[in-house]
mmCIF file of C-alpha atoms in Angstrom:
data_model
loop_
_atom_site.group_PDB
_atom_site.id
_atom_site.type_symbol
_atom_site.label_atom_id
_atom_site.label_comp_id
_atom_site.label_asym_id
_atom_site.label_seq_id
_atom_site.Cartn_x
_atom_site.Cartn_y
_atom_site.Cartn_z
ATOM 1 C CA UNK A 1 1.906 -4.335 -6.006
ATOM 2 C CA UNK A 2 0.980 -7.786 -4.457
ATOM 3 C CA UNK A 3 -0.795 -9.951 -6.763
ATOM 4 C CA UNK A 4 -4.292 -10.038 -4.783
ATOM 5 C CA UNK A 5 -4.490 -6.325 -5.748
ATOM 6 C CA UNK A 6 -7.635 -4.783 -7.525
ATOM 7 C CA UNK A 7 -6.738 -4.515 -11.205
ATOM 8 C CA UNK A 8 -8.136 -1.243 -12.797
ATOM 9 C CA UNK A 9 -8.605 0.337 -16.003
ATOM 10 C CA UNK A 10 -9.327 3.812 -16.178
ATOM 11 C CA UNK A 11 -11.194 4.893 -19.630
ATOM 12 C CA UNK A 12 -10.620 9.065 -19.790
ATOM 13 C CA UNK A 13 -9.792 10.878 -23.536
ATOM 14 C CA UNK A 14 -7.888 13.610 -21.916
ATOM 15 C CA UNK A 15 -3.964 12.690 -21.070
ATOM 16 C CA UNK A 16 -3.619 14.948 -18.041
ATOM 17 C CA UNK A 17 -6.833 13.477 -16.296
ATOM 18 C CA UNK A 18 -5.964 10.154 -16.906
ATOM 19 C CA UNK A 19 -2.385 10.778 -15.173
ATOM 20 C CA UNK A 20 -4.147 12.591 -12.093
ATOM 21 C CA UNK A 21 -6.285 9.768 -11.782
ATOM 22 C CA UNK A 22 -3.742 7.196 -12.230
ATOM 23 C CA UNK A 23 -1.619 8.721 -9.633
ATOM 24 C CA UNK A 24 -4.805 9.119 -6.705
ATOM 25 C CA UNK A 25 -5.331 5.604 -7.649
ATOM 26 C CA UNK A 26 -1.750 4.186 -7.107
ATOM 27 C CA UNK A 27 -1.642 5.796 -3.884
ATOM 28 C CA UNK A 28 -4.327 4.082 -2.401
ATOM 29 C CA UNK A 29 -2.808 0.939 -0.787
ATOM 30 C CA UNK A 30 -4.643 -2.301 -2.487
ATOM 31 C CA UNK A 31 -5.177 -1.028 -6.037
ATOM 32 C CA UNK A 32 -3.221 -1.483 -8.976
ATOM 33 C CA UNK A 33 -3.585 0.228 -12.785
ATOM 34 C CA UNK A 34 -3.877 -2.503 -15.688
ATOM 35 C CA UNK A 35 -4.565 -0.170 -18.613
ATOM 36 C CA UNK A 36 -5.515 3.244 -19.767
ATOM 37 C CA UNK A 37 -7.864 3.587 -22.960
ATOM 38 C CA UNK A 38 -7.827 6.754 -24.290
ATOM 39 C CA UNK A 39 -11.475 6.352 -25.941
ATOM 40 C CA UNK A 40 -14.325 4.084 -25.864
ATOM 41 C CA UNK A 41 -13.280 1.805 -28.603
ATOM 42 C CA UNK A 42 -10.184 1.282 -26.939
ATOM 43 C CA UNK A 43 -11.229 0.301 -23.852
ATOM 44 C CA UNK A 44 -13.382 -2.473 -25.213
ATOM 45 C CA UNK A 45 -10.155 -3.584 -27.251
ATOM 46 C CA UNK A 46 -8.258 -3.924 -23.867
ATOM 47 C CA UNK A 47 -11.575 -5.837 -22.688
ATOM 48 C CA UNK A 48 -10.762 -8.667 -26.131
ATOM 49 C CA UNK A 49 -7.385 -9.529 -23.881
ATOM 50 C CA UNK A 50 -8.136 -8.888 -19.895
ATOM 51 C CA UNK A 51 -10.788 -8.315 -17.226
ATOM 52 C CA UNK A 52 -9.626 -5.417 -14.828
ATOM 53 C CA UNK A 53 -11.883 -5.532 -11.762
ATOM 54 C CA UNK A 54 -12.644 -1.568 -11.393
ATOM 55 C CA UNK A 55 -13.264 0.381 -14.157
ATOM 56 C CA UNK A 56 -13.296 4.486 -13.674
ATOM 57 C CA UNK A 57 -15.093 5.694 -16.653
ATOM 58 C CA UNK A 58 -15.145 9.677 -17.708
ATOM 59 C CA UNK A 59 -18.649 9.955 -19.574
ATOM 60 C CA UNK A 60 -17.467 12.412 -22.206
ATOM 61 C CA UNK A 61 -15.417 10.983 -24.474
ATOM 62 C CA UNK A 62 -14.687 11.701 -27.900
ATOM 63 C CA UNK A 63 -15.871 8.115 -29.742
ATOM 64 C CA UNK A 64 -19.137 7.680 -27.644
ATOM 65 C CA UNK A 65 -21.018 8.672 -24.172
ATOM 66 C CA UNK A 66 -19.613 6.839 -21.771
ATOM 67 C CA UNK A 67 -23.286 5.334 -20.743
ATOM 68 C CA UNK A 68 -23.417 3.745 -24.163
ATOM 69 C CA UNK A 69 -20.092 2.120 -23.199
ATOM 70 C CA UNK A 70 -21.659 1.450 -19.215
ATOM 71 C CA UNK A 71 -24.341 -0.321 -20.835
ATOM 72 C CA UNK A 72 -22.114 -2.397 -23.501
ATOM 73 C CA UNK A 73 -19.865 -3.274 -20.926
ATOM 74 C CA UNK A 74 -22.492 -4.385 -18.488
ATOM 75 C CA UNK A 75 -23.998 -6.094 -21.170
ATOM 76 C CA UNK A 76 -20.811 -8.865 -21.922
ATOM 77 C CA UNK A 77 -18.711 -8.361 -18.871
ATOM 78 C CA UNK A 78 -21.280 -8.326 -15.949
ATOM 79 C CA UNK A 79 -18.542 -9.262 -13.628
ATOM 80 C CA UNK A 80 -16.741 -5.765 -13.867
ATOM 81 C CA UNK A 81 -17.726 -2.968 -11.619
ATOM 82 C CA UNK A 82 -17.459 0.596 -12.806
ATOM 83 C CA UNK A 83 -17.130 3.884 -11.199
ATOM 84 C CA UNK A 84 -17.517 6.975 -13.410
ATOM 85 C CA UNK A 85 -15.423 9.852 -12.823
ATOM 86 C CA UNK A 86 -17.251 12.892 -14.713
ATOM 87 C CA UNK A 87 -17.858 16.246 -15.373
ATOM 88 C CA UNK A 88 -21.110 15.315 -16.271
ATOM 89 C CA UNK A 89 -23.546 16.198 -13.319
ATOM 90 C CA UNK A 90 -27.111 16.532 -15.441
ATOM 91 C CA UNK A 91 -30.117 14.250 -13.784
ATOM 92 C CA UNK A 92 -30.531 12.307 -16.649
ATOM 93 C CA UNK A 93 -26.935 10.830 -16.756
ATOM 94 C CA UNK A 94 -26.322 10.344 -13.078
ATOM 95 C CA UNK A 95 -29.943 8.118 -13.358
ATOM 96 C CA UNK A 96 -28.666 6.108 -16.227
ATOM 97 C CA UNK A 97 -25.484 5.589 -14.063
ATOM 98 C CA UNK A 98 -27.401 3.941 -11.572
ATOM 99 C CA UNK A 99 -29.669 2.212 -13.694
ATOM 100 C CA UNK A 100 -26.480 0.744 -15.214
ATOM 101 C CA UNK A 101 -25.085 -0.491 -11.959
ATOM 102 C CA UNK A 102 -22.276 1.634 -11.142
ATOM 103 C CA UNK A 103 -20.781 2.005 -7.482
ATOM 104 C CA UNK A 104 -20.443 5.242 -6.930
ATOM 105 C CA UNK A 105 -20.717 8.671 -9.248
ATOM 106 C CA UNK A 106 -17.468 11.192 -8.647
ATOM 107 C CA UNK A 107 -17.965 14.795 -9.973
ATOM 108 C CA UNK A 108 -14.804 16.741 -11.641
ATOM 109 C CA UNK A 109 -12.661 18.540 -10.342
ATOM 110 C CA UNK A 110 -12.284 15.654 -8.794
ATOM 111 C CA UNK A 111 -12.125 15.720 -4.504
ATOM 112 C CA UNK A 112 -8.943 13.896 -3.720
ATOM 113 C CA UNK A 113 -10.639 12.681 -0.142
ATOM 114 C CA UNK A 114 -13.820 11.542 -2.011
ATOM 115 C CA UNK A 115 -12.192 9.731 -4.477
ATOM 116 C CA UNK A 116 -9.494 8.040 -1.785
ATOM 117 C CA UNK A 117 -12.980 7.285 0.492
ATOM 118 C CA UNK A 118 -14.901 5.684 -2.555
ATOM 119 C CA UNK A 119 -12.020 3.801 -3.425
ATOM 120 C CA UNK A 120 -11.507 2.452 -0.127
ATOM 121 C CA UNK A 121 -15.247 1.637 0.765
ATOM 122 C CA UNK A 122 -15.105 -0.090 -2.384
ATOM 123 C CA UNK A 123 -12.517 -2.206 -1.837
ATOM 124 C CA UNK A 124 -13.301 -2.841 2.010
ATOM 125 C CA UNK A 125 -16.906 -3.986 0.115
ATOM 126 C CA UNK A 126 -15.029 -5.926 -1.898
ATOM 127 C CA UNK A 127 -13.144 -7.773 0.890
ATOM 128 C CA UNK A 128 -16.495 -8.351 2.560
ATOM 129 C CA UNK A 129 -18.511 -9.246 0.299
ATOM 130 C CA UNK A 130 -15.633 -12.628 -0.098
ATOM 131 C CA UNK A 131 -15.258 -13.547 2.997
ATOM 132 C CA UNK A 132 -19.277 -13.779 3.912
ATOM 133 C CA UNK A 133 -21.528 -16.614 2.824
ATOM 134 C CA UNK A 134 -24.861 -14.350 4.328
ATOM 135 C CA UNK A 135 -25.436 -11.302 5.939
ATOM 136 C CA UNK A 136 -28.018 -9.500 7.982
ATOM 137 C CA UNK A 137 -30.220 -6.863 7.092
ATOM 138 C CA UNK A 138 -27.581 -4.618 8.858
ATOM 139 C CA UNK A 139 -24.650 -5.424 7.461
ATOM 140 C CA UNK A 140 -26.213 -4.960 3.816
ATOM 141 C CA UNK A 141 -27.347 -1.329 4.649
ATOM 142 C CA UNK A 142 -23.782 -1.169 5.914
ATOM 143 C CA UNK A 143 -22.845 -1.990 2.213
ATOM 144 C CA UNK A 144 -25.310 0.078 0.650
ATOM 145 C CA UNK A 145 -23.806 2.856 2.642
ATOM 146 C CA UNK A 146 -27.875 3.162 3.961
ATOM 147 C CA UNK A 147 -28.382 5.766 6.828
ATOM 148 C CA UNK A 148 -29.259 3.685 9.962
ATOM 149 C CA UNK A 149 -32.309 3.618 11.574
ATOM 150 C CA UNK A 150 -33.197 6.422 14.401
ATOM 151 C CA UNK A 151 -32.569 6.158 18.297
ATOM 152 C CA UNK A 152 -29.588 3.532 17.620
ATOM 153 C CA UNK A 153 -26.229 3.394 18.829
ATOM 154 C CA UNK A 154 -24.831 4.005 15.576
ATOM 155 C CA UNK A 155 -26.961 7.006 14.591
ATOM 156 C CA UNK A 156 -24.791 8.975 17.692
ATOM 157 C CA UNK A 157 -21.288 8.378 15.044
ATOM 158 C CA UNK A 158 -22.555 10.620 12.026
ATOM 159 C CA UNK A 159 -20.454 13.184 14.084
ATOM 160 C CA UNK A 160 -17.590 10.505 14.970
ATOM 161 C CA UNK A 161 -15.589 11.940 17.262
ATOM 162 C CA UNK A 162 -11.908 13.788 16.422
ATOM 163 C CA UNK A 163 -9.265 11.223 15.400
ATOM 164 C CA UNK A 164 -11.908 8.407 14.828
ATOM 165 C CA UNK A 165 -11.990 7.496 11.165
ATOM 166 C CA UNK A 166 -14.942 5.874 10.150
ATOM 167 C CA UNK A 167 -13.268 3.378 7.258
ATOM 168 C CA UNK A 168 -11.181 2.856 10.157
ATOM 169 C CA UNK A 169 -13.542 1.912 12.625
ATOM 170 C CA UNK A 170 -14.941 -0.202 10.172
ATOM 171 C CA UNK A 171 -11.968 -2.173 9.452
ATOM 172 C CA UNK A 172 -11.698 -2.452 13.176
ATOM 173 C CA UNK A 173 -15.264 -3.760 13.802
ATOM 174 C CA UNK A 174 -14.729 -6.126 11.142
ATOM 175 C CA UNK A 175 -11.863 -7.732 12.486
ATOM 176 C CA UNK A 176 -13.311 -7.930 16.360
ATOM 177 C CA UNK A 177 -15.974 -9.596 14.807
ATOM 178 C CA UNK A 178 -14.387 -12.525 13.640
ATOM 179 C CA UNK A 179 -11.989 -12.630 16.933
ATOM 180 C CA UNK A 180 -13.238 -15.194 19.393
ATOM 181 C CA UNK A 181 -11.580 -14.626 22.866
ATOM 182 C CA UNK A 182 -10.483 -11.097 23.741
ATOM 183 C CA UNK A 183 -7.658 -9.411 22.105
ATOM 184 C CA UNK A 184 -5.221 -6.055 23.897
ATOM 185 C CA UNK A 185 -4.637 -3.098 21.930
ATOM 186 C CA UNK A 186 -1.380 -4.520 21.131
ATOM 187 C CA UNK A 187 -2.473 -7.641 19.627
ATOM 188 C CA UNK A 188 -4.977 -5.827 17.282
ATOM 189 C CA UNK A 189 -2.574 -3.236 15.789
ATOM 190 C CA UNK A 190 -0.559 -6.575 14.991
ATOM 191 C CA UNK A 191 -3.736 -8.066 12.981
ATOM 192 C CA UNK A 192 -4.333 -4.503 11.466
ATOM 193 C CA UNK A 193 -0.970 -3.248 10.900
ATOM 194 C CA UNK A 194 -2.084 -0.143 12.859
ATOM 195 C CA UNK A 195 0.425 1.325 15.677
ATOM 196 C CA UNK A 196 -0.674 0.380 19.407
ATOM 197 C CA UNK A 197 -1.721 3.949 20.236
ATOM 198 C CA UNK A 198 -4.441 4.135 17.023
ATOM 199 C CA UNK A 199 -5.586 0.075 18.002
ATOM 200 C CA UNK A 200 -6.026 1.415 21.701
ATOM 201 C CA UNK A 201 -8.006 4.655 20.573
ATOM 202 C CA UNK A 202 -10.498 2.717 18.609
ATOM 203 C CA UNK A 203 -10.736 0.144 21.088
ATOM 204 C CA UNK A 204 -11.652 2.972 23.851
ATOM 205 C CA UNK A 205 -13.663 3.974 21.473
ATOM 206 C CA UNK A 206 -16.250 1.254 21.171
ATOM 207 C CA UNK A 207 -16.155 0.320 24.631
ATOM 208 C CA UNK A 208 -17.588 4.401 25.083
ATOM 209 C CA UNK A 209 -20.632 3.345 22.630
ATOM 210 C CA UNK A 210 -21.166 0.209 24.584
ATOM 211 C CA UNK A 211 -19.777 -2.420 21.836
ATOM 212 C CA UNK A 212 -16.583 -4.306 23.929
ATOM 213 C CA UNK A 213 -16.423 -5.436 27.192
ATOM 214 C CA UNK A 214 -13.450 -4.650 28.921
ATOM 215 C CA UNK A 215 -11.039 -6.868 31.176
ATOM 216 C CA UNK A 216 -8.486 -5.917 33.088
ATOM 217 C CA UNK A 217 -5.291 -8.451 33.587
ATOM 218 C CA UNK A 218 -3.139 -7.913 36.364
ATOM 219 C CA UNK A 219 0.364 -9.954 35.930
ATOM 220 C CA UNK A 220 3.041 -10.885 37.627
ATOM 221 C CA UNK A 221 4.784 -7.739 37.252
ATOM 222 C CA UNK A 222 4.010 -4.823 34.582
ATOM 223 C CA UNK A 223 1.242 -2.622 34.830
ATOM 224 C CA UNK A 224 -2.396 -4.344 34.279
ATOM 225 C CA UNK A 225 -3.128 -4.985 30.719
ATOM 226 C CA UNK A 226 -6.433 -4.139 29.096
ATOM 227 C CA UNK A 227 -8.183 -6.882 26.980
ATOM 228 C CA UNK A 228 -10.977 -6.099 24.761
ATOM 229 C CA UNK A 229 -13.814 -8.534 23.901
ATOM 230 C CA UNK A 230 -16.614 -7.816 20.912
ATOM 231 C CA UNK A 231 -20.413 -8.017 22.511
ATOM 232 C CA UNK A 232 -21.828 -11.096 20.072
ATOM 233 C CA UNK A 233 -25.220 -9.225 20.249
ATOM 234 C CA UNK A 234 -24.028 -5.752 18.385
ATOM 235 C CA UNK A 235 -23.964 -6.171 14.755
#
């Protein structure tokens, strides 16, 4: 794994779990396992000798509930973010979750596409959350995963159309953003390390919801080439 990967420690008592979730994890491009602890104790052992970025924390485990451990944890390492994966689906401890700052709350038997979106969004949060000194109002709801307001552009992609991936398109936004002169479909999938078709689709995409403008570049010879530039006024 490259060395700018998110180090994780998963904290689960039961061998098999821990080995499911170790292998979703590792096959999520960007994340990298550090440590398992089998038990509470040994997780804040592991804690004495490294940080891991990501913790994913089962709640029933056989040396303490895993919110005492949340709450120890967020107590001396504030910098680590947690995510439990439980069984445990009572009010009470999905509250305390959030109380204790967690990112997200994953039910067992665990979803393999809800765990590999959560993981993503998390790190794609992570990634923004570095490169920006402020954001808007928008762009925190974005991160908060907030519903967005009624009779907006956006509202129309809670039903994104087939083949249009929303951590995708977000990923795709992100980079358009930052691009200051216009870019072709073929230049993007470069940036993205997407193939030209996909870069093309999502491009065709957002100039359909009114978010690129679109210039056509006739050459010398060749067929016209499309070039795509971000409206500064969408956020």
């Amino acid at each position: 794994m490259a060395g700018n990967s998110i180090q994780v420690m998963i904290v689960e008592d039961d061998p098999v779990g821990s080995k499911i979730i170790k292998q979703f994890t590792e096959k999520i491009d960007g994340f990298e396992i550090s440590a398992i602890a089998n038990s509470g104790n040994e997780a804040f052992a592991y804690l004495q000798t490294f940080k891991p970025q990501l913790i994913l924390l089962d709640i029933y485990l056989q040396d303490m509930n895993g919110i005492d451990l949340l709450r120890a944890i967020r107590m001396k390492y504030r910098g680590i973010d947690i995510i439990p994966i439980t069984a445990a689906n009572d009010a009470e401890t999905v509250t305390e979750a959030i109380r204790g700052g967690v990112f997200s709350y994953l039910i067992k038997p665990i979803d393999v596409k809800k765990f590999t979106d959560e993981l993503t969004r998390y790190k794609l949060t992570m990634e923004q959350l570095q490169i920006k000194k402020t954001m808007d109002q928008k762009e925190i709801d974005t991160l908060f995963s907030l519903a967005d307001p009624p009779n907006t552009k956006k509202n129309r992609e809670k039903q994104l159309p087939k083949g249009i991936d929303k951590l995708t398109l977000m990923r795709v936004r992100d980079k358009l953003r930052v691009e200051k002169g216009s870019v072709s479909a073929e230049e993007l999938a470069i940036l993205l390390g997407i193939t030209d078709s996909t870069a093309r689709k999502y491009l065709e995409y957002l100039t359909s919801i009114d978010e690129m403008f679109v210039d056509i570049k006739f050459g010398a010879v060749g067929r016209p080439e499309r070039k795509y530039k971000w409206k500064r006024n969408v956020h």
